[in-house]
mmCIF file of C-alpha atoms and ligand atoms in Angstrom:
data_model
loop_
_atom_site.group_PDB
_atom_site.id
_atom_site.type_symbol
_atom_site.label_atom_id
_atom_site.label_comp_id
_atom_site.label_asym_id
_atom_site.label_seq_id
_atom_site.Cartn_x
_atom_site.Cartn_y
_atom_site.Cartn_z
ATOM 1 C CA ALA T 23 0.000 0.000 0.000
ATOM 2 C CA ILE T 24 1.119 3.517 -0.751
ATOM 3 C CA GLU T 25 1.335 5.946 2.157
ATOM 4 C CA GLN T 26 0.549 9.607 1.726
ATOM 5 C CA VAL T 27 2.716 11.205 -0.982
ATOM 6 C CA LEU T 28 3.176 14.947 -1.045
ATOM 7 C CA GLU T 29 4.783 16.920 -3.832
ATOM 8 C CA PHE T 30 6.550 20.173 -2.934
ATOM 9 C CA ARG T 31 7.259 22.898 -5.444
ATOM 10 C CA VAL T 32 9.158 26.090 -4.693
ATOM 11 C CA MET T 33 8.082 29.102 -6.754
ATOM 12 C CA PRO T 34 9.074 32.777 -6.861
ATOM 13 C CA TYR T 35 6.595 35.032 -5.132
ATOM 14 C CA ALA T 36 6.352 38.807 -5.286
ATOM 15 C CA SER T 37 9.886 39.197 -6.775
ATOM 16 C CA THR T 38 11.834 38.900 -3.496
ATOM 17 C CA GLN T 39 10.099 35.962 -1.834
ATOM 18 C CA LEU T 40 9.588 32.273 -2.393
ATOM 19 C CA MET T 41 6.396 30.284 -2.105
ATOM 20 C CA VAL T 42 6.124 26.544 -1.426
ATOM 21 C CA VAL T 43 3.209 24.778 -3.073
ATOM 22 C CA VAL T 44 2.279 21.415 -1.551
ATOM 23 C CA ARG T 45 0.165 18.985 -3.541
ATOM 24 C CA ASP T 46 -1.257 15.691 -2.296
ATOM 25 C CA VAL T 47 -0.528 13.207 -5.100
ATOM 26 C CA THR T 48 -1.385 10.057 -3.119
ATOM 27 C CA ARG T 49 -4.379 9.083 -5.270
ATOM 28 C CA LEU T 50 -2.400 9.678 -8.463
ATOM 29 C CA LYS T 51 0.431 7.460 -7.219
ATOM 30 C CA GLN T 52 -2.039 4.787 -6.136
ATOM 31 C CA LEU T 53 -3.649 4.728 -9.587
ATOM 32 C CA GLU T 54 -0.249 4.559 -11.219
ATOM 33 C CA GLN T 55 0.707 1.643 -8.967
ATOM 34 C CA MET T 56 -2.569 -0.157 -9.733
ATOM 35 C CA ARG T 57 -1.949 0.215 -13.453
ATOM 36 C CA LYS T 58 1.598 -1.126 -13.085
ATOM 37 C CA ASP T 59 0.390 -4.078 -10.986
ATOM 38 C CA PHE T 60 -2.294 -4.839 -13.551
ATOM 39 C CA VAL T 61 0.155 -4.916 -16.451
ATOM 40 C CA ALA T 62 2.590 -7.028 -14.417
ATOM 41 C CA ASN T 63 -0.179 -9.489 -13.507
ATOM 42 C CA VAL T 64 -1.430 -9.834 -17.070
ATOM 43 C CA SER T 65 2.115 -10.373 -18.340
ATOM 44 C CA HIS T 66 2.786 -12.957 -15.683
ATOM 45 C CA GLU T 67 -0.464 -14.817 -16.356
ATOM 46 C CA LEU T 68 0.319 -14.976 -20.061
ATOM 47 C CA ARG T 69 3.943 -15.822 -19.661
ATOM 48 C CA THR T 70 3.384 -19.004 -17.670
ATOM 49 C CA PRO T 71 1.347 -20.858 -20.322
ATOM 50 C CA LEU T 72 3.502 -19.406 -23.092
ATOM 51 C CA THR T 73 6.619 -20.850 -21.453
ATOM 52 C CA VAL T 74 5.033 -24.292 -21.362
ATOM 53 C CA VAL T 75 3.982 -24.192 -25.026
ATOM 54 C CA THR T 76 7.341 -22.806 -26.165
ATOM 55 C CA GLY T 77 9.133 -25.502 -24.169
ATOM 56 C CA TYR T 78 7.246 -28.303 -25.912
ATOM 57 C CA LEU T 79 7.669 -26.760 -29.352
ATOM 58 C CA GLU T 80 11.420 -26.344 -28.839
ATOM 59 C CA MET T 81 11.647 -29.931 -27.692
ATOM 60 C CA MET T 82 9.991 -31.072 -30.901
ATOM 61 C CA ASP T 83 12.415 -29.115 -32.969
ATOM 62 C CA GLY T 84 15.381 -31.257 -34.030
ATOM 63 C CA ASP T 85 17.351 -33.643 -31.820
ATOM 64 C CA MET T 86 15.185 -33.471 -28.748
ATOM 65 C CA MET T 87 12.089 -34.842 -30.464
ATOM 66 C CA PRO T 88 10.149 -36.726 -27.766
ATOM 67 C CA PRO T 89 9.153 -40.357 -28.441
ATOM 68 C CA PRO T 90 5.782 -40.771 -30.175
ATOM 69 C CA ALA T 91 4.295 -42.105 -26.934
ATOM 70 C CA MET T 92 4.675 -38.626 -25.462
ATOM 71 C CA TRP T 93 3.132 -36.717 -28.352
ATOM 72 C CA ASN T 94 -0.372 -37.115 -27.109
ATOM 73 C CA LYS T 95 0.473 -35.773 -23.672
ATOM 74 C CA ALA T 96 2.407 -32.868 -25.187
ATOM 75 C CA GLN T 97 -0.472 -32.019 -27.464
ATOM 76 C CA ASN T 98 -2.983 -32.093 -24.601
ATOM 77 C CA THR T 99 -0.811 -29.914 -22.407
ATOM 78 C CA MET T 100 -0.286 -27.358 -25.162
ATOM 79 C CA LEU T 101 -4.001 -27.284 -25.883
ATOM 80 C CA GLU T 102 -4.800 -26.792 -22.209
ATOM 81 C CA GLN T 103 -2.346 -23.906 -21.933
ATOM 82 C CA CYS T 104 -3.701 -22.272 -25.093
ATOM 83 C CA LYS T 105 -7.222 -22.527 -23.673
ATOM 84 C CA ARG T 106 -5.986 -20.893 -20.500
ATOM 85 C CA MET T 107 -4.589 -17.954 -22.461
ATOM 86 C CA ASP T 108 -7.791 -17.756 -24.464
ATOM 87 C CA SER T 109 -9.892 -17.657 -21.305
ATOM 88 C CA LEU T 110 -7.695 -14.962 -19.773
ATOM 89 C CA VAL T 111 -7.913 -12.785 -22.886
ATOM 90 C CA ASN T 112 -11.706 -13.245 -22.980
ATOM 91 C CA GLN T 113 -12.010 -12.214 -19.354
ATOM 92 C CA LEU T 114 -9.816 -9.168 -19.919
ATOM 93 C CA LEU T 115 -11.955 -8.159 -22.879
ATOM 94 C CA SER T 116 -15.084 -8.666 -20.875
ATOM 95 C CA LEU T 117 -13.710 -6.504 -18.057
ATOM 96 C CA SER T 118 -12.782 -3.697 -20.430
ATOM 97 C CA ARG T 119 -16.146 -3.946 -22.220
ATOM 98 C CA ILE T 120 -17.999 -3.582 -18.941
ATOM 99 C CA GLU T 121 -15.825 -0.672 -17.879
ATOM 100 C CA GLY T 122 -16.420 1.077 -21.188
ATOM 101 C CA ALA T 123 -20.144 0.325 -21.512
ATOM 102 C CA ARG T 124 -22.665 3.103 -21.109
ATOM 103 C CA ARG T 125 -25.085 2.863 -18.257
ATOM 104 C CA GLN T 126 -28.227 3.015 -20.362
ATOM 105 C CA ASP T 127 -27.110 -0.223 -22.058
ATOM 106 C CA SER T 128 -28.180 -1.999 -18.917
ATOM 107 C CA ASP T 129 -31.911 -1.317 -18.971
ATOM 108 C CA LYS T 130 -33.392 -4.119 -21.077
ATOM 109 C CA VAL T 131 -35.727 -6.815 -19.791
ATOM 110 C CA VAL T 132 -33.671 -9.891 -18.958
ATOM 111 C CA ASN T 133 -35.390 -13.257 -18.699
ATOM 112 C CA VAL T 134 -33.356 -14.441 -15.730
ATOM 113 C CA PRO T 135 -35.031 -17.871 -15.333
ATOM 114 C CA GLN T 136 -34.147 -18.687 -18.949
ATOM 115 C CA LEU T 137 -30.582 -17.423 -18.441
ATOM 116 C CA LEU T 138 -30.230 -19.556 -15.317
ATOM 117 C CA GLY T 139 -31.572 -22.508 -17.311
ATOM 118 C CA TYR T 140 -28.644 -22.151 -19.759
ATOM 119 C CA ILE T 141 -26.216 -21.818 -16.858
ATOM 120 C CA GLN T 142 -27.711 -24.920 -15.224
ATOM 121 C CA THR T 143 -27.101 -26.941 -18.408
ATOM 122 C CA GLU T 144 -23.487 -25.746 -18.584
ATOM 123 C CA ALA T 145 -23.041 -26.422 -14.875
ATOM 124 C CA GLN T 146 -24.306 -29.981 -15.260
ATOM 125 C CA SER T 147 -21.779 -30.591 -17.990
ATOM 126 C CA ILE T 148 -18.840 -29.174 -15.966
ATOM 127 C CA ASN T 149 -20.108 -31.093 -12.939
ATOM 128 C CA GLN T 150 -19.715 -34.476 -14.630
ATOM 129 C CA ASP T 151 -16.229 -35.077 -13.208
ATOM 130 C CA LYS T 152 -17.132 -33.537 -9.846
ATOM 131 C CA GLY T 153 -20.375 -35.333 -9.083
ATOM 132 C CA HIS T 154 -21.796 -32.597 -6.849
ATOM 133 C CA GLU T 155 -25.449 -32.513 -6.008
ATOM 134 C CA LEU T 156 -26.656 -29.426 -7.919
ATOM 135 C CA ILE T 157 -29.910 -27.878 -6.764
ATOM 136 C CA PHE T 158 -31.539 -24.968 -8.615
ATOM 137 C CA ASN T 159 -34.476 -23.199 -6.920
ATOM 138 C CA ILE T 160 -35.642 -20.731 -9.537
ATOM 139 C CA ASP T 161 -38.662 -18.453 -9.423
ATOM 140 C CA THR T 162 -39.708 -18.718 -13.071
ATOM 141 C CA THR T 163 -41.709 -15.472 -12.900
ATOM 142 C CA LEU T 164 -38.828 -13.270 -11.783
ATOM 143 C CA ASP T 165 -37.338 -11.071 -14.539
ATOM 144 C CA ILE T 166 -35.276 -7.949 -14.045
ATOM 145 C CA LYS T 167 -34.026 -4.981 -16.053
ATOM 146 C CA GLY T 168 -30.345 -5.146 -16.851
ATOM 147 C CA ALA T 169 -27.660 -6.079 -19.371
ATOM 148 C CA GLU T 170 -28.022 -9.752 -20.273
ATOM 149 C CA ASP T 171 -24.384 -10.504 -21.157
ATOM 150 C CA GLU T 172 -23.126 -8.875 -18.015
ATOM 151 C CA LEU T 173 -25.631 -10.588 -15.745
ATOM 152 C CA ARG T 174 -24.850 -13.910 -17.354
ATOM 153 C CA SER T 175 -21.209 -13.576 -16.364
ATOM 154 C CA ALA T 176 -22.125 -12.491 -12.823
ATOM 155 C CA PHE T 177 -24.447 -15.480 -12.305
ATOM 156 C CA SER T 178 -22.222 -18.016 -13.994
ATOM 157 C CA ASN T 179 -18.975 -16.941 -12.279
ATOM 158 C CA LEU T 180 -20.524 -17.681 -8.896
ATOM 159 C CA VAL T 181 -22.038 -21.008 -9.955
ATOM 160 C CA PHE T 182 -18.880 -22.246 -11.689
ATOM 161 C CA ASN T 183 -16.672 -21.117 -8.790
ATOM 162 C CA ALA T 184 -18.806 -23.129 -6.367
ATOM 163 C CA ILE T 185 -18.330 -26.192 -8.585
ATOM 164 C CA HIS T 186 -14.551 -25.602 -8.893
ATOM 165 C CA TYR T 187 -13.841 -24.821 -5.251
ATOM 166 C CA THR T 188 -15.828 -27.654 -3.686
ATOM 167 C CA LYS T 189 -14.366 -31.131 -3.304
ATOM 168 C CA PRO T 190 -16.043 -33.843 -5.428
ATOM 169 C CA GLY T 191 -19.363 -35.056 -4.110
ATOM 170 C CA GLY T 192 -20.348 -31.715 -2.551
ATOM 171 C CA LYS T 193 -23.667 -29.951 -2.500
ATOM 172 C CA ILE T 194 -24.348 -26.705 -4.351
ATOM 173 C CA GLU T 195 -27.580 -24.819 -4.085
ATOM 174 C CA VAL T 196 -28.472 -21.967 -6.445
ATOM 175 C CA THR T 197 -31.438 -19.800 -5.563
ATOM 176 C CA TRP T 198 -33.256 -17.031 -7.447
ATOM 177 C CA GLN T 199 -36.242 -15.878 -5.428
ATOM 178 C CA ARG T 200 -38.143 -12.825 -4.211
ATOM 179 C CA LYS T 201 -37.405 -11.834 -0.642
ATOM 180 C CA ASN T 202 -38.725 -8.657 1.062
ATOM 181 C CA ASN T 203 -39.524 -7.024 -2.289
ATOM 182 C CA HIS T 204 -36.056 -7.763 -3.608
ATOM 183 C CA ALA T 205 -34.870 -10.213 -6.247
ATOM 184 C CA CYS T 206 -32.222 -12.335 -4.549
ATOM 185 C CA PHE T 207 -29.604 -14.603 -6.071
ATOM 186 C CA SER T 208 -27.437 -16.874 -3.972
ATOM 187 C CA VAL T 209 -25.040 -19.748 -4.396
ATOM 188 C CA ASN T 210 -24.322 -21.912 -1.366
ATOM 189 C CA ASP T 211 -21.655 -24.574 -1.367
ATOM 190 C CA ASN T 212 -20.236 -26.932 1.225
ATOM 191 C CA GLY T 213 -16.683 -26.503 -0.072
ATOM 192 C CA ASP T 214 -13.492 -25.600 1.785
ATOM 193 C CA GLY T 215 -14.643 -22.129 2.736
ATOM 194 C CA ILE T 216 -12.480 -18.989 2.769
ATOM 195 C CA ALA T 217 -10.577 -17.521 5.734
ATOM 196 C CA PRO T 218 -11.813 -14.074 6.868
ATOM 197 C CA GLU T 219 -8.595 -12.266 5.898
ATOM 198 C CA HIS T 220 -9.130 -13.154 2.236
ATOM 199 C CA ILE T 221 -12.801 -12.318 1.936
ATOM 200 C CA ASN T 222 -12.485 -8.564 1.368
ATOM 201 C CA ARG T 223 -9.792 -9.069 -1.233
ATOM 202 C CA LEU T 224 -11.542 -11.667 -3.412
ATOM 203 C CA THR T 225 -12.960 -9.090 -5.814
ATOM 204 C CA GLU T 226 -9.537 -7.565 -6.525
ATOM 205 C CA ARG T 227 -8.274 -8.364 -9.976
ATOM 206 C CA PHE T 228 -6.071 -11.471 -10.015
ATOM 207 C CA TYR T 229 -6.558 -12.164 -6.324
ATOM 208 C CA ARG T 230 -6.660 -15.882 -5.534
ATOM 209 C CA VAL T 231 -6.593 -17.556 -2.160
ATOM 210 C CA ASP T 232 -4.490 -20.459 -3.293
ATOM 211 C CA LYS T 233 -2.444 -19.569 -6.333
ATOM 212 C CA ALA T 234 -1.056 -23.045 -6.862
ATOM 213 C CA ARG T 235 -4.419 -24.761 -6.744
ATOM 214 C CA SER T 236 -6.082 -22.210 -9.005
ATOM 215 C CA ARG T 237 -3.479 -23.031 -11.578
ATOM 216 C CA THR T 238 -4.815 -26.551 -11.850
ATOM 217 C CA THR T 239 -8.432 -25.358 -11.939
ATOM 218 C CA GLY T 240 -7.493 -22.946 -14.738
ATOM 219 C CA GLY T 241 -8.813 -19.838 -12.976
ATOM 220 C CA SER T 242 -7.384 -16.405 -13.712
ATOM 221 C CA GLY T 243 -8.562 -14.520 -10.631
ATOM 222 C CA LEU T 244 -10.679 -12.106 -12.692
ATOM 223 C CA GLY T 245 -14.114 -13.694 -12.285
ATOM 224 C CA LEU T 246 -15.130 -11.988 -9.050
ATOM 225 C CA ALA T 247 -13.637 -8.641 -10.163
ATOM 226 C CA ILE T 248 -15.924 -8.827 -13.202
ATOM 227 C CA THR T 249 -18.878 -9.846 -11.036
ATOM 228 C CA LYS T 250 -18.334 -6.914 -8.686
ATOM 229 C CA HIS T 251 -18.214 -4.485 -11.620
ATOM 230 C CA VAL T 252 -21.373 -5.878 -13.177
ATOM 231 C CA LEU T 253 -23.225 -5.630 -9.880
ATOM 232 C CA THR T 254 -22.131 -2.042 -9.268
ATOM 233 C CA ARG T 255 -23.515 -1.148 -12.690
ATOM 234 C CA HIS T 256 -26.806 -2.739 -11.643
ATOM 235 C CA ASP T 257 -26.916 -0.870 -8.299
ATOM 236 C CA SER T 258 -26.144 -4.029 -6.393
ATOM 237 C CA GLN T 259 -23.208 -5.520 -4.551
ATOM 238 C CA LEU T 260 -21.663 -8.882 -3.837
ATOM 239 C CA ASN T 261 -22.056 -10.369 -0.350
ATOM 240 C CA ILE T 262 -19.723 -13.130 0.704
ATOM 241 C CA SER T 263 -20.005 -15.180 3.848
ATOM 242 C CA SER T 264 -17.890 -18.200 4.460
ATOM 243 C CA VAL T 265 -16.748 -20.572 7.174
ATOM 244 C CA VAL T 266 -13.505 -22.498 6.723
ATOM 245 C CA GLY T 267 -14.224 -26.205 6.522
ATOM 246 C CA LYS T 268 -17.975 -25.655 6.122
ATOM 247 C CA GLY T 269 -18.580 -23.744 2.903
ATOM 248 C CA SER T 270 -19.409 -20.407 1.360
ATOM 249 C CA CYS T 271 -22.370 -18.327 0.333
ATOM 250 C CA PHE T 272 -22.057 -15.744 -2.452
ATOM 251 C CA SER T 273 -25.147 -13.617 -2.943
ATOM 252 C CA PHE T 274 -26.534 -10.361 -4.292
ATOM 253 C CA GLU T 275 -29.910 -8.728 -4.653
ATOM 254 C CA PHE T 276 -31.741 -6.235 -6.853
ATOM 255 C CA SER T 277 -34.179 -3.683 -5.522
ATOM 256 C CA ILE T 278 -37.835 -3.570 -6.555
ATOM 257 C CA ASP T 279 -37.280 -0.917 -9.251
ATOM 258 C CA LYS T 280 -35.184 -3.449 -11.208
ATOM 259 C CA ILE T 281 -37.905 -6.143 -11.044
ATOM 260 C CA VAL T 282 -40.103 -6.385 -14.153
ATOM 261 C CA PRO T 283 -43.770 -6.471 -13.118
ATOM 262 C CA GLN T 284 -45.589 -9.545 -14.420
ATOM 263 C CA ALA T 285 -48.536 -8.940 -16.774
HETATM 264 P P1 LIG I 312 -10.616 -17.623 -10.309
HETATM 265 O O1 LIG I 312 -10.465 -17.466 -11.776
HETATM 266 O O2 LIG I 312 -9.320 -17.891 -9.601
HETATM 267 O O3 LIG I 312 -11.706 -18.566 -9.911
HETATM 268 P P2 LIG I 312 -12.285 -15.538 -9.117
HETATM 269 O O4 LIG I 312 -12.109 -14.066 -9.139
HETATM 270 O O5 LIG I 312 -13.552 -16.099 -9.674
HETATM 271 O O6 LIG I 312 -11.018 -16.148 -9.836
HETATM 272 O O7 LIG I 312 -12.142 -16.035 -7.610
HETATM 273 C C1 LIG I 312 -11.068 -15.554 -6.815
HETATM 274 C C2 LIG I 312 -10.693 -16.550 -5.737
HETATM 275 O O8 LIG I 312 -11.747 -16.656 -4.783
HETATM 276 C C3 LIG I 312 -10.500 -17.978 -6.234
HETATM 277 O O9 LIG I 312 -9.212 -18.167 -6.765
HETATM 278 C C4 LIG I 312 -10.720 -18.772 -4.956
HETATM 279 O O10 LIG I 312 -9.534 -18.768 -4.192
HETATM 280 C C5 LIG I 312 -11.753 -17.952 -4.208
HETATM 281 N N1 LIG I 312 -13.126 -18.498 -4.374
HETATM 282 C C6 LIG I 312 -14.071 -18.081 -5.247
HETATM 283 N N2 LIG I 312 -15.215 -18.764 -5.098
HETATM 284 C C7 LIG I 312 -15.003 -19.648 -4.095
HETATM 285 C C8 LIG I 312 -15.814 -20.651 -3.443
HETATM 286 N N3 LIG I 312 -17.083 -20.877 -3.805
HETATM 287 N N4 LIG I 312 -15.235 -21.366 -2.417
HETATM 288 C C9 LIG I 312 -13.962 -21.139 -2.033
HETATM 289 N N5 LIG I 312 -13.156 -20.218 -2.614
HETATM 290 C C10 LIG I 312 -13.660 -19.476 -3.622
#
């Protein structure tokens, strides 16, 4: 973290005197540091898979050609790493699209139950190797005003994270219901949970609790940053509660003015 930074400038004043102008440039320095960190993180995230792919390609060039039995493994690894880069670039694009989008783009009627239906289908397919019990409690009459693409990524990031960060055979419950005049979305899992010191930092770009493990799950650490952004644009915010060893609940809600009245 950057402490307060002051800039001093000495200037001539009334021909015989000097004047010292003090400017607080803390915020400027913080923004500059954030930009530098962001570029460093992106470069690092891209460099790791690139190193793997380059390594394999160099090995295949000339004398070090691996035996044919290894080709399949090499090909799979390279494909996996390319997919990782692809997913990172897509998430970066999505982040910059959301940041650049105008606010009035987010006022269309979104059929949330249908959207959650698509996400459920995708979740079932990802869940095949995990074997979690997936429960979807969806109010099929609850639509809201918003930006469909953005909301899709907010909903799906939370659902897919629950699948990724819960040990096989867990239980994941997704709920979209009215509660006290609000439209509420929540994802509960009985995964590993998150220690309190990490919770406030989860929505920072590239923040991951366990960097090594995320590597194997293919995450980039941008999903919750995107979700937070999307929710801010929809006048909402992400709530996270979690108990280590018990599981987590990620939720958000929309106020009544976002809910589309049913005919
Ligand atoms: P990633 O691409 O790493 O999944 P996210 O921004 O979506 O990035 O999540 C940031 C971090 O938050 C994850 O790396 C993980 O450590 C933690 N996390 C997110 N969802 C859960 C969850 N349901 N249970 C436990 N940890 C989670």
